[in-house]
Tab-separated table of C-alpha atoms in Angstrom:
chain	number	residue	atom	x	y	z
G	6	ILE	CA	106.230	-142.817	11.465
G	7	VAL	CA	104.802	-145.511	9.174
G	8	GLU	CA	106.826	-148.530	8.055
G	9	ILE	CA	105.716	-150.550	5.030
G	10	GLN	CA	107.100	-153.910	3.937
G	11	ALA	CA	106.062	-155.887	0.861
G	12	GLN	CA	107.336	-159.169	-0.550
G	13	GLY	CA	107.485	-159.424	-4.320
G	14	GLU	CA	109.303	-158.333	-7.458
G	15	GLU	CA	110.913	-154.996	-6.643
G	16	THR	CA	109.289	-152.691	-9.205
G	17	HIS	CA	105.837	-154.122	-8.575
G	18	ALA	CA	106.292	-154.081	-4.797
G	19	ARG	CA	107.497	-150.474	-4.787
G	20	GLY	CA	104.527	-149.411	-6.885
G	21	ALA	CA	102.116	-151.084	-4.472
G	22	MET	CA	103.872	-149.486	-1.517
G	23	ASN	CA	103.623	-146.047	-3.135
G	24	ASP	CA	99.890	-146.578	-3.615
G	25	ALA	CA	99.643	-147.509	0.068
G	26	VAL	CA	101.499	-144.312	1.019
G	27	ASP	CA	99.047	-142.271	-1.074
G	28	GLU	CA	96.152	-143.895	0.785
G	29	LEU	CA	97.732	-143.095	4.152
G	30	GLY	CA	98.075	-139.468	3.084
G	31	ARG	CA	94.441	-139.350	2.002
G	32	ILE	CA	93.268	-140.715	5.349
G	33	ASP	CA	95.482	-138.282	7.257
G	34	SER	CA	94.094	-135.280	5.399
G	35	THR	CA	90.497	-136.556	5.583
G	36	PHE	CA	90.351	-137.424	9.289
G	37	GLY	CA	93.260	-135.525	10.856
G	38	TYR	CA	93.398	-132.366	12.928
G	39	HIS	CA	93.885	-129.845	10.109
G	40	ASP	CA	91.340	-128.893	7.403
G	41	SER	CA	89.626	-132.259	7.708
G	42	LEU	CA	86.105	-133.672	7.764
G	43	ILE	CA	86.426	-133.899	11.553
G	44	GLN	CA	87.005	-130.152	11.798
G	45	GLU	CA	84.053	-129.510	9.505
G	46	LEU	CA	81.752	-131.725	11.563
G	47	ASN	CA	82.861	-130.115	14.825
G	48	ALA	CA	82.235	-126.662	13.370
G	49	LYS	CA	78.874	-127.338	11.673
G	50	ASN	CA	77.458	-130.273	13.713
G	51	ILE	CA	76.436	-132.023	10.498
G	52	ILE	CA	78.253	-133.648	7.615
G	53	ARG	CA	77.566	-136.150	4.856
G	54	ASN	CA	80.332	-138.623	4.122
G	55	HIS	CA	79.961	-142.378	3.801
G	56	GLU	CA	83.474	-143.240	5.025
G	57	LEU	CA	83.289	-141.031	8.105
G	58	HIS	CA	79.811	-142.370	8.813
G	59	ASP	CA	81.164	-145.940	8.882
G	60	LEU	CA	84.061	-144.993	11.181
G	61	VAL	CA	81.758	-143.182	13.589
G	62	ARG	CA	79.274	-146.051	13.690
G	63	LEU	CA	82.023	-148.570	14.400
G	64	SER	CA	83.436	-146.297	17.124
G	65	LEU	CA	80.031	-145.926	18.760
G	66	GLN	CA	79.655	-149.713	18.724
G	67	VAL	CA	82.971	-150.074	20.567
G	68	HIS	CA	81.786	-147.388	22.998
G	69	GLN	CA	78.669	-149.448	23.688
G	70	ASP	CA	80.392	-152.852	23.855
G	71	SER	CA	83.097	-151.531	26.205
G	72	ALA	CA	80.583	-149.938	28.599
G	73	GLY	CA	81.888	-146.471	27.746
G	74	ALA	CA	85.621	-147.193	27.997
G	75	PHE	CA	86.062	-145.968	24.411
G	76	SER	CA	84.806	-142.490	23.540
G	77	LEU	CA	84.774	-140.095	20.589
G	78	THR	CA	84.039	-136.955	22.625
G	79	LEU	CA	87.217	-136.402	24.659
G	80	ARG	CA	88.663	-133.670	22.445
G	81	PRO	CA	87.823	-130.679	24.704
G	82	ILE	CA	89.414	-132.232	27.786
G	83	LEU	CA	92.384	-133.520	25.756
G	84	ASP	CA	92.904	-129.904	24.671
G	85	ALA	CA	92.791	-128.806	28.292
G	86	TRP	CA	95.487	-131.333	29.237
G	87	GLY	CA	97.661	-130.097	26.360
G	88	PHE	CA	97.689	-133.493	24.660
G	89	THR	CA	96.601	-132.079	21.281
G	90	ASP	CA	99.402	-129.504	20.977
G	91	THR	CA	97.063	-126.637	21.829
G	92	GLN	CA	99.193	-125.651	24.828
G	93	GLU	CA	101.812	-126.953	27.257
G	94	PHE	CA	101.073	-130.111	29.228
G	95	ARG	CA	99.190	-129.309	32.445
G	96	ILE	CA	96.474	-130.603	34.756
G	97	PRO	CA	93.140	-128.986	33.869
G	98	SER	CA	91.374	-126.832	36.411
G	99	PRO	CA	88.171	-127.960	38.178
G	100	ASP	CA	86.249	-125.463	36.028
G	101	GLU	CA	87.643	-127.070	32.852
G	102	PHE	CA	86.572	-130.521	34.017
G	103	ASP	CA	83.111	-129.164	34.847
G	104	ALA	CA	82.837	-127.475	31.441
G	105	TRP	CA	83.741	-130.726	29.677
G	106	ARG	CA	81.264	-132.747	31.765
G	107	SER	CA	78.508	-130.327	30.783
G	108	LEU	CA	79.008	-131.112	27.094
G	109	PRO	CA	77.091	-133.846	25.252
G	110	GLY	CA	78.855	-137.213	25.353
G	111	ASP	CA	78.825	-139.936	22.721
G	112	SER	CA	75.030	-140.049	22.939
G	113	GLY	CA	75.101	-136.661	21.221
G	114	ILE	CA	76.430	-138.256	18.013
G	115	VAL	CA	73.698	-139.469	15.654
G	116	PRO	CA	74.662	-141.382	12.465
G	117	GLY	CA	71.843	-141.150	9.934
G	118	LYS	CA	70.093	-144.174	8.472
G	119	ASP	CA	71.082	-143.013	4.987
G	120	GLY	CA	74.629	-144.308	5.571
G	121	GLU	CA	76.328	-140.949	5.150
G	122	THR	CA	74.814	-138.228	7.370
G	123	ILE	CA	76.217	-137.570	10.844
G	124	GLN	CA	74.684	-135.038	13.197
G	125	THR	CA	76.006	-133.951	16.581
G	126	GLN	CA	74.506	-131.905	19.366
G	127	ALA	CA	75.773	-128.370	19.804
G	128	GLY	CA	79.050	-128.334	21.722
G	129	THR	CA	80.044	-131.854	20.686
G	130	ARG	CA	83.608	-132.141	19.385
G	131	ILE	CA	84.620	-135.579	18.182
G	132	ASP	CA	88.108	-137.009	17.818
G	133	LEU	CA	88.901	-140.238	15.936
G	134	GLY	CA	92.527	-140.373	17.078
G	135	ALA	CA	92.025	-143.622	18.993
G	136	ILE	CA	90.892	-145.562	15.932
G	137	THR	CA	92.159	-143.914	12.734
G	138	LYS	CA	95.725	-145.269	12.833
G	139	GLY	CA	94.364	-148.810	12.904
G	140	TYR	CA	91.963	-147.974	10.082
G	141	ALA	CA	94.813	-146.484	8.058
G	142	ALA	CA	96.949	-149.619	8.525
G	143	ASP	CA	94.060	-151.825	7.373
G	144	ARG	CA	93.374	-149.656	4.331
G	145	ALA	CA	97.036	-149.579	3.287
G	146	ALA	CA	97.243	-153.360	3.623
G	147	ARG	CA	94.129	-153.817	1.453
G	148	ILE	CA	95.549	-151.507	-1.208
G	149	MET	CA	98.697	-153.635	-1.428
G	150	GLN	CA	96.670	-156.844	-1.562
G	151	LYS	CA	94.570	-155.450	-4.407
G	152	LYS	CA	97.829	-154.692	-6.230
G	153	GLY	CA	98.786	-158.357	-6.000
G	154	ILE	CA	101.207	-158.299	-3.074
G	155	GLN	CA	101.044	-161.733	-1.487
G	156	SER	CA	102.620	-160.873	1.862
G	157	GLY	CA	103.208	-157.574	3.597
G	158	LEU	CA	103.112	-155.508	6.754
G	159	ILE	CA	102.026	-151.983	7.698
G	160	ASN	CA	103.309	-150.510	10.946
G	161	ALA	CA	101.497	-147.232	11.591
G	162	GLY	CA	103.183	-145.954	14.704
G	163	GLY	CA	102.885	-149.295	16.480
G	164	ASP	CA	99.508	-150.291	15.022
G	165	ILE	CA	100.407	-153.222	12.788
G	166	SER	CA	98.475	-155.027	10.065
G	167	ALA	CA	100.152	-158.149	8.631
G	168	PHE	CA	98.815	-160.189	5.711
G	169	GLY	CA	99.791	-163.140	3.555
G	170	GLY	CA	101.500	-166.471	4.162
G	171	ARG	CA	104.464	-165.173	6.154
G	172	THR	CA	104.595	-165.283	9.935
G	173	TRP	CA	105.925	-161.978	11.219
G	174	ARG	CA	107.616	-161.599	14.585
G	175	ILE	CA	106.396	-158.427	16.267
G	176	GLY	CA	108.261	-156.897	19.193
G	177	ILE	CA	106.290	-155.279	22.008
G	178	LYS	CA	108.090	-152.206	23.312
G	179	HIS	CA	109.084	-152.293	26.963
G	180	PRO	CA	107.056	-149.495	28.596
G	181	ARG	CA	109.735	-148.406	31.045
G	182	ARG	CA	113.132	-148.954	29.435
G	183	PRO	CA	114.720	-149.307	25.973
G	184	GLY	CA	114.207	-152.581	24.173
G	185	ILE	CA	111.552	-155.213	23.668
G	186	PHE	CA	109.351	-156.695	26.385
G	187	ALA	CA	108.094	-159.659	24.328
G	188	THR	CA	107.992	-160.950	20.756
G	189	ILE	CA	104.758	-162.272	19.252
G	190	PRO	CA	104.338	-164.265	16.018
G	191	ILE	CA	101.618	-162.770	13.786
G	192	LYS	CA	100.127	-164.276	10.608
G	193	ASN	CA	97.162	-162.633	8.875
G	194	ARG	CA	96.390	-160.718	12.045
G	195	ALA	CA	96.757	-157.244	13.458
G	196	ILE	CA	98.230	-155.943	16.680
G	197	ALA	CA	98.071	-152.610	18.497
G	198	THR	CA	99.427	-151.323	21.798
G	199	SER	CA	98.284	-148.500	24.050
G	200	GLY	CA	100.578	-147.242	26.791
G	201	ASP	CA	101.424	-144.398	29.115
G	202	TYR	CA	104.942	-143.946	27.727
G	203	GLU	CA	104.484	-142.238	24.341
G	204	ARG	CA	102.742	-138.984	25.271
G	205	PHE	CA	102.886	-138.014	28.928
G	206	PHE	CA	104.231	-135.649	31.540
G	207	VAL	CA	105.227	-136.058	35.174
G	208	LYS	CA	104.130	-133.663	37.910
G	209	ASP	CA	104.821	-134.096	41.621
G	210	GLY	CA	106.104	-137.593	40.959
G	211	ARG	CA	102.972	-138.786	39.130
G	212	ARG	CA	102.790	-139.682	35.456
G	213	TYR	CA	99.877	-138.322	33.395
G	214	CYS	CA	99.384	-139.846	29.916
G	215	HIS	CA	97.199	-138.912	26.959
G	216	ILE	CA	94.813	-141.882	27.303
G	217	LEU	CA	91.867	-140.623	29.335
G	218	ASP	CA	89.029	-142.413	31.090
G	219	PRO	CA	85.775	-141.080	29.571
G	220	ALA	CA	84.136	-141.398	32.995
G	221	THR	CA	86.549	-138.972	34.654
G	222	GLY	CA	88.544	-137.142	31.976
G	223	ARG	CA	91.709	-138.303	33.755
G	224	PRO	CA	94.338	-140.930	32.854
G	225	PRO	CA	93.529	-144.382	34.263
G	226	ASP	CA	96.130	-146.145	36.402
G	227	LYS	CA	95.279	-149.830	35.947
G	228	TYR	CA	98.081	-150.617	33.471
G	229	ILE	CA	101.126	-149.078	31.852
G	230	SER	CA	100.701	-150.974	28.564
G	231	THR	CA	97.932	-152.952	26.847
G	232	THR	CA	98.293	-154.930	23.605
G	233	ILE	CA	95.470	-156.435	21.555
G	234	VAL	CA	95.793	-159.000	18.749
G	235	ALA	CA	92.742	-159.062	16.471
G	236	GLU	CA	91.629	-159.857	12.945
G	237	ASN	CA	91.672	-156.183	11.924
G	238	CYS	CA	93.928	-153.360	13.041
G	239	ILE	CA	91.023	-150.964	13.522
G	240	ASP	CA	89.610	-153.346	16.151
G	241	ALA	CA	93.007	-153.886	17.789
G	242	ASP	CA	93.547	-150.120	17.966
G	243	ALA	CA	90.183	-149.322	19.543
G	244	TRP	CA	90.142	-152.225	21.989
G	245	ALA	CA	93.728	-151.630	23.168
G	246	THR	CA	92.526	-148.200	24.268
G	247	ALA	CA	89.359	-149.574	25.872
G	248	LEU	CA	91.345	-152.224	27.740
G	249	PHE	CA	93.833	-149.632	29.008
G	250	VAL	CA	90.918	-147.653	30.431
G	251	LYS	CA	88.612	-150.351	31.777
G	252	GLY	CA	90.841	-153.321	32.611
G	253	LEU	CA	90.469	-157.068	32.251
G	254	ASP	CA	88.049	-157.406	35.165
G	255	SER	CA	85.462	-155.602	33.065
G	256	LEU	CA	86.397	-156.548	29.489
G	257	GLU	CA	87.932	-160.049	29.508
G	258	ASN	CA	84.695	-161.828	28.563
G	259	VAL	CA	83.989	-159.311	25.783
G	260	LEU	CA	87.483	-159.784	24.321
G	261	ILE	CA	87.087	-163.574	24.419
G	262	GLN	CA	83.734	-163.330	22.642
G	263	LYS	CA	85.326	-161.182	19.949
G	264	GLY	CA	88.178	-163.647	19.411
G	265	MET	CA	90.892	-161.252	20.534
G	266	ASP	CA	94.108	-161.966	22.441
G	267	TRP	CA	95.876	-159.561	24.786
G	268	ILE	CA	98.918	-158.710	26.863
G	269	VAL	CA	98.688	-156.298	29.786
G	270	ILE	CA	101.573	-154.869	31.769
């Protein structure tokens, strides 16, 4: 679910919001799970597209800066867990973990110097699900700004981009019960949360969520919720995932250097 708010004269604001919705639809069809550029790349191991090239390069930079906490190559093991709607939720077998480990990792993704070509090693299947919502929120916000909206907000399933002179009060969902855990004032910033409470299953008393540690292919257990406040939503989205996986002991100094704020539960 995406929520869009815009301040301005009604007809103009609605027009800008409709343009933002069109952009969200374009991004969904371009980078989603069905008939998208991602599917084409995974099938052919090569594609030429400037926008996808930029997203992949940024993702690989986060992978490097987070010491591997963020990864583009988890799709096969996510499928095995059932977190991509390919089957029912379940714990993968040892053979499935071994098969995934045998595949090329993020080092098998090679963005070309021409700014548009991406090549992957055979067997590589990339997934941009951990960064595309944030990108979509940023793009929709820019569309509205270009249309003259002075203040607005995009909430793409909890990844929020706010712009303009207004200070927005953003509620952080409590990860274990209904209601809000905390409220944060945001002005010309973005915020994103990763948690173990949106997509998960419980087996033998243990909770298994869809956020996986690229080192193990299993859900990490450091936190139940991580929130990042950053300049751009694409950064907040990616680094909320990385923080959920790696933890503050490993990433606090990196987040400080990047000018980000955080809440962990």
